[in-house]
Amino acid sequence: METIFGTVNNINVNLLPAVNDEHGGVLVQVEAPMEPNVFHYMLQNSITEWKLQGKKGVWIKMPIELANLVEIAVKEGFWYHHAEPHYLMLVHWIADTESTIPANASHKVSIGAIVFNDKRELLVVQENCGRLKGSGIWKIPTGTVEEGESIYEGAIRELKEETGIDTEFVEVLAFRQIPKSFFNKSDLFFLCMMRPLSFDIQKQDLEIEAAQWMAFEEYANQPLIQKDGLSKYIKDLCIAKAEGDYQGFTPIPITSSVIDDHMSSLYFLKHALDQE
């Protein structure tokens, strides 16, 4: 990248350090503290240079510690794209075309875990927080998939954290979408079948009031299970799976040469292909 030098209060400054992204834009990662007037000067000169280079979108990853520089960027046309615990991401479309910058993530992903032992007992918990706290209702363990985590990794981790039970992922039995459930984001809930590798429960005190292996009939006969739509279908899926009448979605590891050989998982009815 060509360097443009300038002087502000006798301080030599140049372009903001940036790397090209794969969509014709640049990503700036501001790491070291700098004076606001120096940052402003460097930003203005950088935008001028990037326009000459035909760049489109400009991203600035701003550490929380340097939040005093955000107002300067906003006044130059940047807007908030998303925020994480340690940084803010700002973006500015500088091309003379309609912006194609994608919106921030539109969904959060959560899981529910069905775990049976060899006695046909279901692993269940009572929550220590949320709307079910103090209700006495037994439910399957649930949780949120963390950033950069796969569905099956999230299910294994949540079970270990909440109940101390080690498990092996089997398949996705079903999933549900709830539009606009969390700060206008949609919630994707994946119901996962898991195989236990250990059986000694050690519950997490922060989120879990109680945890146990429960006879499936006792779980299924709870009043909530009879009337709540999701709980009823979870019960029905458990029965269908136990009787061998239902086949879920199996994750198959794949790589995509289009996305830098990135590893991912494709979920589908594997047995349907095996029978061909």
mmCIF file of C-alpha atoms in Angstrom:
data_model
loop_
_atom_site.group_PDB
_atom_site.id
_atom_site.type_symbol
_atom_site.label_atom_id
_atom_site.label_comp_id
_atom_site.label_asym_id
_atom_site.label_seq_id
_atom_site.Cartn_x
_atom_site.Cartn_y
_atom_site.Cartn_z
ATOM 1 C CA MET A 1 0.000 0.000 0.000
ATOM 2 C CA GLU A 2 1.307 3.462 -0.892
ATOM 3 C CA THR A 3 2.096 5.575 2.177
ATOM 4 C CA ILE A 4 0.935 9.181 2.476
ATOM 5 C CA PHE A 5 2.769 11.306 5.031
ATOM 6 C CA GLY A 6 1.484 14.410 6.752
ATOM 7 C CA THR A 7 2.314 16.471 9.815
ATOM 8 C CA VAL A 8 0.022 17.341 12.688
ATOM 9 C CA ASN A 9 1.557 19.338 15.523
ATOM 10 C CA ASN A 10 4.993 18.386 14.212
ATOM 11 C CA ILE A 11 4.109 14.653 14.365
ATOM 12 C CA ASN A 12 4.635 12.631 11.223
ATOM 13 C CA VAL A 13 1.613 10.475 10.426
ATOM 14 C CA ASN A 14 0.753 8.066 7.626
ATOM 15 C CA LEU A 15 -2.110 5.878 6.516
ATOM 16 C CA LEU A 16 -3.917 3.692 8.973
ATOM 17 C CA PRO A 17 -2.619 0.094 8.800
ATOM 18 C CA ALA A 18 -5.088 -2.010 6.837
ATOM 19 C CA VAL A 19 -5.380 -5.341 5.064
ATOM 20 C CA ASN A 20 -7.465 -6.061 1.992
ATOM 21 C CA ASP A 21 -10.558 -8.206 2.424
ATOM 22 C CA GLU A 22 -11.884 -10.623 -0.204
ATOM 23 C CA HIS A 23 -14.769 -8.335 -1.180
ATOM 24 C CA GLY A 24 -12.821 -5.339 -2.439
ATOM 25 C CA GLY A 25 -12.650 -3.531 0.872
ATOM 26 C CA VAL A 26 -10.161 -3.046 3.684
ATOM 27 C CA LEU A 27 -10.014 -3.943 7.363
ATOM 28 C CA VAL A 28 -8.333 -1.571 9.809
ATOM 29 C CA GLN A 29 -7.331 -2.901 13.213
ATOM 30 C CA VAL A 30 -6.482 -0.050 15.547
ATOM 31 C CA GLU A 31 -4.322 -1.524 18.293
ATOM 32 C CA ALA A 32 -2.116 1.185 19.756
ATOM 33 C CA PRO A 33 -3.463 4.314 21.489
ATOM 34 C CA MET A 34 -3.169 7.517 19.488
ATOM 35 C CA GLU A 35 -4.157 11.137 19.863
ATOM 36 C CA PRO A 36 -7.625 11.911 18.457
ATOM 37 C CA ASN A 37 -6.282 14.596 16.110
ATOM 38 C CA VAL A 38 -3.664 12.180 14.740
ATOM 39 C CA PHE A 39 -6.276 9.474 14.200
ATOM 40 C CA HIS A 40 -8.581 11.972 12.468
ATOM 41 C CA TYR A 41 -5.836 13.096 10.100
ATOM 42 C CA MET A 42 -4.768 9.527 9.301
ATOM 43 C CA LEU A 43 -8.379 8.457 8.743
ATOM 44 C CA GLN A 44 -9.129 11.291 6.310
ATOM 45 C CA ASN A 45 -5.983 10.606 4.298
ATOM 46 C CA SER A 46 -6.623 6.867 4.348
ATOM 47 C CA ILE A 47 -10.166 7.265 3.001
ATOM 48 C CA THR A 48 -8.849 9.469 0.198
ATOM 49 C CA GLU A 49 -6.241 6.853 -0.730
ATOM 50 C CA TRP A 50 -8.694 3.944 -0.515
ATOM 51 C CA LYS A 51 -11.106 5.727 -2.851
ATOM 52 C CA LEU A 52 -8.280 6.224 -5.347
ATOM 53 C CA GLN A 53 -7.556 2.493 -5.101
ATOM 54 C CA GLY A 54 -11.208 1.686 -5.830
ATOM 55 C CA LYS A 55 -11.918 0.186 -2.436
ATOM 56 C CA LYS A 56 -15.545 -0.285 -1.424
ATOM 57 C CA GLY A 57 -16.199 -1.055 2.228
ATOM 58 C CA VAL A 58 -13.928 0.063 5.062
ATOM 59 C CA TRP A 59 -14.075 -1.796 8.368
ATOM 60 C CA ILE A 60 -12.497 -0.469 11.561
ATOM 61 C CA LYS A 61 -12.071 -2.900 14.460
ATOM 62 C CA MET A 62 -11.833 -0.608 17.471
ATOM 63 C CA PRO A 63 -10.785 -1.977 20.889
ATOM 64 C CA ILE A 64 -13.023 -0.893 23.758
ATOM 65 C CA GLU A 65 -10.034 0.871 25.309
ATOM 66 C CA LEU A 66 -9.891 3.246 22.316
ATOM 67 C CA ALA A 67 -13.606 4.101 22.318
ATOM 68 C CA ASN A 68 -12.679 7.799 22.463
ATOM 69 C CA LEU A 69 -11.882 7.525 18.732
ATOM 70 C CA VAL A 70 -15.336 6.244 17.764
ATOM 71 C CA GLU A 71 -16.972 9.674 17.545
ATOM 72 C CA ILE A 72 -14.313 10.811 15.079
ATOM 73 C CA ALA A 73 -14.984 7.835 12.809
ATOM 74 C CA VAL A 74 -18.755 8.352 13.014
ATOM 75 C CA LYS A 75 -18.391 11.975 11.921
ATOM 76 C CA GLU A 76 -16.444 10.723 8.884
ATOM 77 C CA GLY A 77 -19.362 8.534 7.817
ATOM 78 C CA PHE A 78 -18.795 5.294 9.717
ATOM 79 C CA TRP A 79 -21.612 3.497 11.520
ATOM 80 C CA TYR A 80 -21.844 0.723 14.077
ATOM 81 C CA HIS A 81 -21.996 -2.758 12.569
ATOM 82 C CA HIS A 82 -21.649 -4.908 15.685
ATOM 83 C CA ALA A 83 -20.060 -5.002 19.109
ATOM 84 C CA GLU A 84 -18.358 -7.730 21.101
ATOM 85 C CA PRO A 85 -17.049 -7.667 24.694
ATOM 86 C CA HIS A 86 -13.621 -6.403 23.643
ATOM 87 C CA TYR A 87 -14.194 -4.360 20.479
ATOM 88 C CA LEU A 88 -16.569 -2.334 18.334
ATOM 89 C CA MET A 89 -16.767 -2.890 14.582
ATOM 90 C CA LEU A 90 -17.414 0.221 12.501
ATOM 91 C CA VAL A 91 -18.011 0.266 8.765
ATOM 92 C CA HIS A 92 -18.222 2.817 5.963
ATOM 93 C CA TRP A 93 -19.194 2.262 2.311
ATOM 94 C CA ILE A 94 -16.982 4.624 0.292
ATOM 95 C CA ALA A 95 -17.707 3.413 -3.260
ATOM 96 C CA ASP A 96 -20.104 5.321 -5.541
ATOM 97 C CA THR A 97 -22.428 2.318 -5.707
ATOM 98 C CA GLU A 98 -25.152 0.851 -3.547
ATOM 99 C CA SER A 99 -23.756 -0.703 -0.372
ATOM 100 C CA THR A 100 -23.496 -4.500 -0.283
ATOM 101 C CA ILE A 101 -22.245 -4.674 3.322
ATOM 102 C CA PRO A 102 -24.064 -7.575 5.026
ATOM 103 C CA ALA A 103 -26.115 -6.876 8.123
ATOM 104 C CA ASN A 104 -24.974 -8.006 11.530
ATOM 105 C CA ALA A 105 -25.757 -11.605 12.526
ATOM 106 C CA SER A 106 -29.513 -12.109 12.438
ATOM 107 C CA HIS A 107 -29.786 -15.261 14.569
ATOM 108 C CA LYS A 108 -28.579 -16.738 17.799
ATOM 109 C CA VAL A 109 -28.263 -20.521 18.021
ATOM 110 C CA SER A 110 -29.296 -22.647 20.979
ATOM 111 C CA ILE A 111 -29.526 -26.362 21.654
ATOM 112 C CA GLY A 112 -31.615 -28.808 23.636
ATOM 113 C CA ALA A 113 -30.071 -32.171 24.535
ATOM 114 C CA ILE A 114 -31.862 -35.524 24.793
ATOM 115 C CA VAL A 115 -29.762 -38.036 26.734
ATOM 116 C CA PHE A 116 -30.985 -41.532 27.701
ATOM 117 C CA ASN A 117 -29.105 -44.025 29.828
ATOM 118 C CA ASP A 118 -29.421 -47.811 29.417
ATOM 119 C CA LYS A 119 -32.332 -47.865 31.884
ATOM 120 C CA ARG A 120 -34.415 -45.651 29.545
ATOM 121 C CA GLU A 121 -34.018 -42.805 31.996
ATOM 122 C CA LEU A 122 -33.799 -39.271 30.634
ATOM 123 C CA LEU A 123 -31.283 -36.690 31.836
ATOM 124 C CA VAL A 124 -33.333 -33.745 33.153
ATOM 125 C CA VAL A 125 -32.723 -30.522 35.053
ATOM 126 C CA GLN A 126 -34.569 -27.841 37.004
ATOM 127 C CA GLU A 127 -33.408 -24.323 36.199
ATOM 128 C CA ASN A 128 -32.051 -21.949 38.816
ATOM 129 C CA CYS A 129 -32.799 -18.844 36.739
ATOM 130 C CA GLY A 130 -35.208 -17.653 34.080
ATOM 131 C CA ARG A 131 -38.957 -18.086 33.819
ATOM 132 C CA LEU A 132 -38.918 -21.699 35.049
ATOM 133 C CA LYS A 133 -37.026 -20.956 38.262
ATOM 134 C CA GLY A 134 -38.882 -22.320 41.266
ATOM 135 C CA SER A 135 -41.563 -23.994 39.109
ATOM 136 C CA GLY A 136 -40.505 -27.545 39.944
ATOM 137 C CA ILE A 137 -40.585 -28.417 36.234
ATOM 138 C CA TRP A 138 -38.102 -30.979 34.955
ATOM 139 C CA LYS A 139 -36.809 -30.286 31.440
ATOM 140 C CA ILE A 140 -34.038 -31.371 29.128
ATOM 141 C CA PRO A 141 -30.748 -29.421 29.380
ATOM 142 C CA THR A 142 -30.561 -26.427 27.051
ATOM 143 C CA GLY A 143 -28.039 -23.725 26.273
ATOM 144 C CA THR A 144 -26.587 -21.300 23.766
ATOM 145 C CA VAL A 145 -23.941 -22.171 21.179
ATOM 146 C CA GLU A 146 -20.924 -19.914 21.611
ATOM 147 C CA GLU A 147 -19.193 -17.863 18.929
ATOM 148 C CA GLY A 148 -17.224 -20.045 16.528
ATOM 149 C CA GLU A 149 -18.658 -23.258 18.013
ATOM 150 C CA SER A 150 -20.456 -26.002 16.075
ATOM 151 C CA ILE A 151 -23.893 -27.282 17.100
ATOM 152 C CA TYR A 152 -22.522 -30.587 18.355
ATOM 153 C CA GLU A 153 -19.625 -28.943 20.181
ATOM 154 C CA GLY A 154 -22.081 -26.627 21.920
ATOM 155 C CA ALA A 155 -24.316 -29.535 22.953
ATOM 156 C CA ILE A 156 -21.388 -31.512 24.396
ATOM 157 C CA ARG A 157 -20.072 -28.458 26.276
ATOM 158 C CA GLU A 158 -23.457 -27.381 27.677
ATOM 159 C CA LEU A 159 -24.177 -30.869 29.016
ATOM 160 C CA LYS A 160 -20.770 -31.059 30.657
ATOM 161 C CA GLU A 161 -21.111 -27.598 32.197
ATOM 162 C CA GLU A 162 -24.671 -28.045 33.492
ATOM 163 C CA THR A 163 -24.658 -31.684 34.587
ATOM 164 C CA GLY A 164 -21.056 -32.942 34.547
ATOM 165 C CA ILE A 165 -22.069 -35.672 32.087
ATOM 166 C CA ASP A 166 -19.705 -36.478 29.214
ATOM 167 C CA THR A 167 -21.551 -37.207 25.982
ATOM 168 C CA GLU A 168 -21.122 -38.092 22.347
ATOM 169 C CA PHE A 169 -23.180 -36.318 19.699
ATOM 170 C CA VAL A 170 -25.499 -38.596 17.697
ATOM 171 C CA GLU A 171 -27.717 -36.419 15.485
ATOM 172 C CA VAL A 172 -30.043 -33.435 15.195
ATOM 173 C CA LEU A 173 -33.626 -34.611 15.627
ATOM 174 C CA ALA A 174 -35.365 -31.352 14.739
ATOM 175 C CA PHE A 175 -34.960 -27.582 14.860
ATOM 176 C CA ARG A 176 -37.197 -24.611 15.549
ATOM 177 C CA GLN A 177 -36.988 -20.947 14.564
ATOM 178 C CA ILE A 178 -38.432 -18.155 16.703
ATOM 179 C CA PRO A 179 -38.408 -14.820 14.805
ATOM 180 C CA LYS A 180 -37.483 -11.678 16.750
ATOM 181 C CA SER A 181 -36.977 -13.462 20.052
ATOM 182 C CA PHE A 182 -33.790 -11.765 21.301
ATOM 183 C CA PHE A 183 -33.277 -8.025 20.659
ATOM 184 C CA ASN A 184 -35.034 -8.451 17.313
ATOM 185 C CA LYS A 185 -32.829 -11.436 16.422
ATOM 186 C CA SER A 186 -34.258 -14.835 15.549
ATOM 187 C CA ASP A 187 -33.509 -17.896 17.660
ATOM 188 C CA LEU A 188 -32.575 -21.195 15.989
ATOM 189 C CA PHE A 189 -33.087 -24.049 18.469
ATOM 190 C CA PHE A 190 -31.578 -27.446 17.561
ATOM 191 C CA LEU A 191 -32.835 -30.538 19.355
ATOM 192 C CA CYS A 192 -29.881 -32.926 19.635
ATOM 193 C CA MET A 193 -29.696 -36.625 20.430
ATOM 194 C CA MET A 194 -26.699 -37.416 22.618
ATOM 195 C CA ARG A 195 -25.116 -40.634 23.875
ATOM 196 C CA PRO A 196 -23.838 -40.601 27.481
ATOM 197 C CA LEU A 197 -20.217 -41.533 28.128
ATOM 198 C CA SER A 198 -20.493 -41.023 31.891
ATOM 199 C CA PHE A 199 -23.397 -41.181 34.339
ATOM 200 C CA ASP A 200 -22.358 -39.486 37.591
ATOM 201 C CA ILE A 201 -24.180 -36.137 37.755
ATOM 202 C CA GLN A 202 -22.349 -33.086 39.085
ATOM 203 C CA LYS A 203 -24.675 -30.154 38.551
ATOM 204 C CA GLN A 204 -23.672 -26.552 38.007
ATOM 205 C CA ASP A 205 -24.981 -24.498 40.948
ATOM 206 C CA LEU A 206 -25.176 -21.170 39.113
ATOM 207 C CA GLU A 207 -27.799 -22.145 36.512
ATOM 208 C CA ILE A 208 -29.101 -25.527 37.654
ATOM 209 C CA GLU A 209 -31.248 -26.081 40.757
ATOM 210 C CA ALA A 210 -31.324 -29.875 40.386
ATOM 211 C CA ALA A 211 -30.355 -32.572 37.900
ATOM 212 C CA GLN A 212 -31.122 -36.273 37.739
ATOM 213 C CA TRP A 213 -31.809 -39.326 35.634
ATOM 214 C CA MET A 214 -35.606 -39.640 35.492
ATOM 215 C CA ALA A 215 -37.847 -42.414 34.209
ATOM 216 C CA PHE A 216 -39.132 -41.213 30.849
ATOM 217 C CA GLU A 217 -42.751 -41.864 31.798
ATOM 218 C CA GLU A 218 -42.404 -39.596 34.844
ATOM 219 C CA TYR A 219 -40.938 -36.825 32.706
ATOM 220 C CA ALA A 220 -43.620 -37.228 30.027
ATOM 221 C CA ASN A 221 -46.490 -37.126 32.538
ATOM 222 C CA GLN A 222 -45.669 -33.635 33.818
ATOM 223 C CA PRO A 223 -48.568 -31.214 33.138
ATOM 224 C CA LEU A 224 -46.326 -28.797 31.203
ATOM 225 C CA ILE A 225 -45.169 -31.563 28.879
ATOM 226 C CA GLN A 226 -48.790 -32.334 28.048
ATOM 227 C CA LYS A 227 -49.777 -28.799 27.043
ATOM 228 C CA ASP A 228 -46.618 -26.963 25.892
ATOM 229 C CA GLY A 229 -46.158 -27.322 22.128
ATOM 230 C CA LEU A 230 -42.372 -27.714 22.053
ATOM 231 C CA SER A 231 -42.261 -29.974 25.117
ATOM 232 C CA LYS A 232 -44.959 -32.216 23.667
ATOM 233 C CA TYR A 233 -43.053 -32.653 20.405
ATOM 234 C CA ILE A 234 -39.838 -33.350 22.319
ATOM 235 C CA LYS A 235 -41.691 -36.110 24.165
ATOM 236 C CA ASP A 236 -43.090 -37.508 20.900
ATOM 237 C CA LEU A 237 -39.663 -37.444 19.243
ATOM 238 C CA CYS A 238 -38.168 -39.294 22.203
ATOM 239 C CA ILE A 239 -40.776 -42.019 21.848
ATOM 240 C CA ALA A 240 -40.350 -42.257 18.076
ATOM 241 C CA LYS A 241 -36.576 -42.426 18.413
ATOM 242 C CA ALA A 242 -36.746 -45.086 21.126
ATOM 243 C CA GLU A 243 -39.030 -47.220 18.958
ATOM 244 C CA GLY A 244 -36.797 -46.820 15.906
ATOM 245 C CA ASP A 245 -39.413 -44.953 13.897
ATOM 246 C CA TYR A 246 -37.462 -41.727 13.432
ATOM 247 C CA GLN A 247 -34.160 -40.852 11.788
ATOM 248 C CA GLY A 248 -32.485 -37.535 12.524
ATOM 249 C CA PHE A 249 -29.905 -35.446 10.696
ATOM 250 C CA THR A 250 -26.313 -36.657 10.877
ATOM 251 C CA PRO A 251 -23.385 -34.197 10.599
ATOM 252 C CA ILE A 252 -20.936 -35.082 7.840
ATOM 253 C CA PRO A 253 -17.588 -33.200 7.893
ATOM 254 C CA ILE A 254 -16.885 -31.404 4.624
ATOM 255 C CA THR A 255 -14.395 -28.885 3.295
ATOM 256 C CA SER A 256 -15.180 -26.034 0.936
ATOM 257 C CA SER A 257 -12.496 -25.024 -1.541
ATOM 258 C CA VAL A 258 -14.543 -21.906 -2.218
ATOM 259 C CA ILE A 259 -14.003 -20.706 1.365
ATOM 260 C CA ASP A 260 -10.281 -21.354 1.809
ATOM 261 C CA ASP A 261 -10.744 -25.091 2.508
ATOM 262 C CA HIS A 262 -12.852 -24.196 5.540
ATOM 263 C CA MET A 263 -14.123 -27.175 7.549
ATOM 264 C CA SER A 264 -17.865 -27.414 8.194
ATOM 265 C CA SER A 265 -20.597 -29.987 8.704
ATOM 266 C CA LEU A 266 -23.475 -30.864 6.402
ATOM 267 C CA TYR A 267 -26.535 -32.230 8.235
ATOM 268 C CA PHE A 268 -28.752 -34.647 6.321
ATOM 269 C CA LEU A 269 -30.458 -38.042 6.474
ATOM 270 C CA LYS A 270 -27.338 -40.115 5.977
ATOM 271 C CA HIS A 271 -29.219 -43.423 5.952
ATOM 272 C CA ALA A 272 -31.155 -42.309 2.856
ATOM 273 C CA LEU A 273 -27.910 -42.143 0.864
ATOM 274 C CA ASP A 274 -26.534 -45.314 2.433
ATOM 275 C CA GLN A 275 -29.522 -47.224 1.062
ATOM 276 C CA GLU A 276 -28.907 -46.135 -2.532
#
